[in-house]
Short mmCIF file of C-alpha atoms in Angstrom, two decimals:
data_model
loop_
_atom_site.label_atom_id
_atom_site.label_comp_id
_atom_site.label_asym_id
_atom_site.label_seq_id
_atom_site.Cartn_x
_atom_site.Cartn_y
_atom_site.Cartn_z
CA MET A 22 11.11 9.25 7.28
CA SER A 23 14.03 11.63 6.98
CA THR A 24 15.30 13.66 4.07
CA VAL A 25 18.48 12.15 2.62
CA LEU A 26 19.27 14.71 -0.06
CA LYS A 27 17.79 17.85 -1.56
CA GLY A 28 18.12 19.35 -5.02
CA ILE A 29 18.20 15.94 -6.69
CA THR A 30 17.12 15.45 -10.30
CA LEU A 31 14.96 12.53 -11.41
CA SER A 32 17.88 10.97 -13.26
CA GLU A 33 20.04 11.19 -10.14
CA TYR A 34 17.24 9.64 -8.07
CA GLU A 35 16.85 6.78 -10.54
CA ALA A 36 20.60 6.13 -10.54
CA ARG A 37 20.71 6.04 -6.73
CA GLU A 38 17.75 3.64 -6.53
CA ARG A 39 19.46 1.17 -8.85
CA THR A 40 22.40 0.75 -6.46
CA SER A 41 21.00 1.61 -3.03
CA GLU A 42 20.12 -1.08 -0.51
CA VAL A 43 17.47 1.21 0.99
CA LYS A 44 14.38 2.26 -0.95
CA SER A 45 13.64 5.97 -1.03
CA GLU A 46 10.72 8.17 -1.95
CA TYR A 47 11.24 11.13 -4.25
CA TYR A 48 9.22 14.32 -4.24
CA ARG A 49 10.05 17.69 -5.77
CA GLY A 50 13.80 17.25 -5.74
CA GLU A 51 14.03 15.65 -2.30
CA ILE A 52 14.80 12.04 -1.42
CA PHE A 53 13.27 10.46 1.68
CA ALA A 54 14.63 7.19 3.06
CA MET A 55 11.91 4.65 3.78
CA ALA A 56 12.10 2.91 7.15
CA GLY A 57 12.35 -0.87 7.36
CA GLY A 58 9.32 -2.80 8.56
CA SER A 59 8.76 -5.05 11.56
CA ALA A 60 8.18 -8.81 11.35
CA ASN A 61 4.42 -8.23 11.65
CA HIS A 62 4.54 -5.60 8.92
CA SER A 63 6.38 -7.93 6.54
CA LEU A 64 4.16 -10.92 7.34
CA ILE A 65 0.88 -9.03 6.86
CA ALA A 66 2.03 -7.63 3.52
CA ALA A 67 3.13 -11.09 2.37
CA ASN A 68 -0.21 -12.58 3.44
CA VAL A 69 -2.10 -9.96 1.46
CA VAL A 70 0.01 -10.56 -1.66
CA ARG A 71 -0.60 -14.30 -1.38
CA GLU A 72 -4.35 -14.02 -0.83
CA LEU A 73 -4.89 -11.47 -3.58
CA GLY A 74 -2.67 -13.42 -5.96
CA ASN A 75 -4.71 -16.58 -5.36
CA VAL A 76 -8.13 -15.01 -5.91
CA LEU A 77 -7.01 -12.97 -8.94
CA LYS A 78 -4.89 -15.57 -10.71
CA GLU A 79 -7.46 -16.14 -13.45
CA ARG A 80 -8.13 -12.44 -13.89
CA PRO A 81 -6.27 -9.77 -15.93
CA CYS A 82 -4.79 -8.39 -12.70
CA ARG A 83 -1.29 -8.38 -11.30
CA VAL A 84 -0.36 -8.16 -7.62
CA PHE A 85 2.98 -6.63 -6.61
CA ASN A 86 4.90 -6.39 -3.36
CA SER A 87 6.83 -3.37 -2.09
CA ASP A 88 9.56 -3.79 -4.71
CA LEU A 89 7.32 -2.08 -7.26
CA ARG A 90 7.75 1.68 -7.51
CA ILE A 91 4.77 3.80 -8.50
CA LYS A 92 4.49 7.43 -9.50
CA VAL A 93 1.58 9.66 -8.56
CA GLU A 94 1.51 11.54 -11.84
CA GLU A 95 -0.85 14.16 -10.48
CA SER A 96 1.58 15.23 -7.74
CA GLY A 97 5.01 13.90 -8.74
CA LEU A 98 5.53 11.54 -5.77
CA TYR A 99 7.58 8.39 -6.41
CA THR A 100 7.09 5.73 -3.74
CA TYR A 101 6.84 2.01 -2.96
CA PRO A 102 3.43 0.90 -1.58
CA ASP A 103 3.37 -2.29 0.48
CA VAL A 104 1.00 -3.91 -2.05
CA THR A 105 -0.08 -2.71 -5.49
CA VAL A 106 -2.74 -4.17 -7.79
CA VAL A 107 -2.88 -3.23 -11.46
CA TYR A 108 -5.79 -4.17 -13.70
CA GLY A 109 -4.88 -4.74 -17.33
CA PRO A 110 -1.65 -3.61 -19.01
CA LEU A 111 0.96 -1.79 -16.96
CA GLU A 112 1.45 1.88 -17.77
CA TYR A 113 4.96 3.21 -17.17
CA ASP A 114 6.35 6.59 -16.24
CA VAL A 115 8.20 8.29 -19.08
CA ASP A 116 10.88 9.77 -16.80
CA VAL A 117 11.90 6.95 -14.43
CA SER A 118 12.09 3.40 -15.75
CA GLN A 119 10.24 0.48 -14.15
CA THR A 120 7.81 2.85 -12.45
CA VAL A 121 4.09 2.13 -12.79
CA THR A 122 1.45 4.86 -12.95
CA ASN A 123 -1.92 3.04 -13.09
CA PRO A 124 -2.68 1.13 -9.87
CA ILE A 125 -6.31 0.26 -9.20
CA VAL A 126 -5.72 -0.76 -5.54
CA LEU A 127 -2.98 0.36 -3.13
CA ILE A 128 -2.40 -1.16 0.31
CA GLU A 129 -0.29 0.14 3.17
CA VAL A 130 0.47 -1.70 6.42
CA LEU A 131 0.61 0.95 9.11
CA SER A 132 3.67 1.36 11.34
CA ASP A 133 4.16 3.48 14.47
CA THR A 134 6.78 5.62 12.76
CA THR A 135 4.86 6.24 9.53
CA GLU A 136 1.15 5.92 10.41
CA SER A 137 0.44 9.65 10.52
CA TYR A 138 2.22 10.12 7.17
CA ASP A 139 0.46 7.14 5.58
CA ARG A 140 -2.95 8.34 6.76
CA GLY A 141 -2.35 11.98 5.93
CA THR A 142 0.08 13.24 3.31
CA LYS A 143 0.67 9.94 1.54
CA ALA A 144 -3.01 9.03 1.38
CA SER A 145 -3.70 12.48 -0.03
CA HIS A 146 -1.21 11.82 -2.81
CA TYR A 147 -2.69 8.39 -3.51
CA ARG A 148 -6.24 9.72 -3.77
CA ARG A 149 -5.14 11.94 -6.65
CA ILE A 150 -4.25 8.93 -8.85
CA SER A 151 -6.93 8.85 -11.54
CA SER A 152 -6.85 5.05 -11.92
CA LEU A 153 -7.05 4.33 -8.18
CA ARG A 154 -10.36 2.91 -6.96
CA GLU A 155 -9.51 1.61 -3.49
CA LEU A 156 -6.97 2.48 -0.79
CA ILE A 157 -6.56 0.02 2.08
CA LEU A 158 -4.86 0.70 5.41
CA ILE A 159 -4.03 -2.29 7.62
CA SER A 160 -3.09 -2.08 11.28
CA GLN A 161 -0.32 -4.35 12.52
CA LYS A 162 -1.19 -3.78 16.20
CA GLU A 163 -4.76 -5.12 16.11
CA ALA A 164 -7.25 -6.68 13.74
CA CYS A 165 -8.34 -3.52 11.94
CA ILE A 166 -8.55 -2.94 8.20
CA GLU A 167 -9.88 0.25 6.61
CA VAL A 168 -11.06 0.27 3.00
CA TYR A 169 -11.51 3.61 1.23
CA LEU A 170 -13.61 3.28 -1.95
CA ARG A 171 -13.74 6.03 -4.55
CA GLN A 172 -17.26 7.15 -5.40
CA ALA A 173 -18.61 8.45 -8.71
CA ASP A 174 -18.25 12.05 -7.50
CA ASP A 175 -14.61 11.40 -6.41
CA ALA A 176 -15.56 11.32 -2.72
CA TRP A 177 -14.12 8.42 -0.72
CA LEU A 178 -16.33 6.04 1.30
CA LEU A 179 -14.78 4.34 4.36
CA ARG A 180 -15.67 0.80 5.40
CA ASP A 181 -13.75 -1.06 8.08
CA ALA A 182 -13.50 -4.53 9.58
CA ARG A 183 -12.39 -5.28 13.12
CA SER A 184 -12.99 -8.99 13.65
CA LEU A 185 -10.96 -11.96 12.47
CA GLN A 186 -14.22 -13.64 11.51
CA ASP A 187 -15.03 -10.86 9.02
CA GLN A 188 -14.08 -10.41 5.40
CA ILE A 189 -13.14 -7.27 3.54
CA ARG A 190 -14.81 -6.61 0.23
CA LEU A 191 -12.81 -5.00 -2.57
CA GLU A 192 -15.49 -3.67 -4.87
CA SER A 193 -13.07 -2.56 -7.59
CA LEU A 194 -11.80 -6.14 -7.97
CA ASP A 195 -15.06 -7.92 -7.08
CA VAL A 196 -13.32 -10.09 -4.47
CA SER A 197 -13.48 -10.69 -0.71
CA LEU A 198 -10.55 -11.50 1.57
CA SER A 199 -10.61 -13.24 4.95
CA ILE A 200 -9.37 -11.05 7.79
CA ASN A 201 -8.02 -14.14 9.54
CA GLU A 202 -5.91 -15.02 6.49
CA ILE A 203 -4.53 -11.50 6.27
CA TYR A 204 -3.39 -11.77 9.91
CA ARG A 205 -2.37 -15.44 9.72
CA GLY A 206 0.64 -16.05 11.99
CA VAL A 207 0.64 -12.50 13.38
CA THR A 208 1.18 -11.97 17.10
CA PHE A 209 -0.42 -8.80 18.41
CA ASP A 210 1.06 -6.65 21.16
CA PRO A 211 -0.88 -7.53 24.35
CA ASP A 212 -0.45 -3.93 25.52
CA ALA A 213 -2.22 -2.47 22.46
CA SER A 214 -4.92 -0.01 23.49
CA SER A 215 -7.62 -1.81 21.53
CA ARG A 216 -7.90 -5.58 21.21
CA SER A 217 -9.93 -7.66 18.81
CA LEU A 218 -8.72 -10.99 20.20
CA SER A 219 -9.12 -12.72 23.52
CA SER A 220 -5.69 -14.25 23.02
CA GLY A 221 -2.65 -12.60 21.56
CA GLU A 222 -2.10 -14.73 18.47
CA VAL A 223 -3.98 -15.48 15.28
CA SER A 224 -4.64 -19.17 14.83
CA PRO A 225 -2.34 -20.76 12.22
#
């Protein structure tokens, strides 16, 4: 990500987002353009939205794609996660309209250009959200999903899955998702350093 503008007020940021074709993050007066995703990135995120939407359709939960902006109230970051789950009524930011502040689950599909940011600075922001119970990072290069679960003492417990035959358990939502369904239709790079498949493509 690169800084687009500095010294920007929240109202100026909101006005730009309403008309811009490119989504941007906002933090402490700076706007950062968000890079576009690959086909794999888009497909994985869509698969997750579909699977979560199906298993949660009878529950008081809502599943959102990357069009939903959230605010980390504890740090002031405005951003667009790949997938957001909210349990119960939506709570909105008082400063920027249509910005949600109470996710229970956030999901990011990792990209080469943003992986270090997503794992480091961005994850650190996310972990400060008081409502957040699980943070999920999904590789698009291999079958690898990491689930970070908040503990009672605010520590975060990591569990991961690295086989298409596995499922990931989301304790905060009391649901399990098939790894194969999350990667349905995805073609992995055969030159990736670590492989979970004997062939390069997930079965349709």
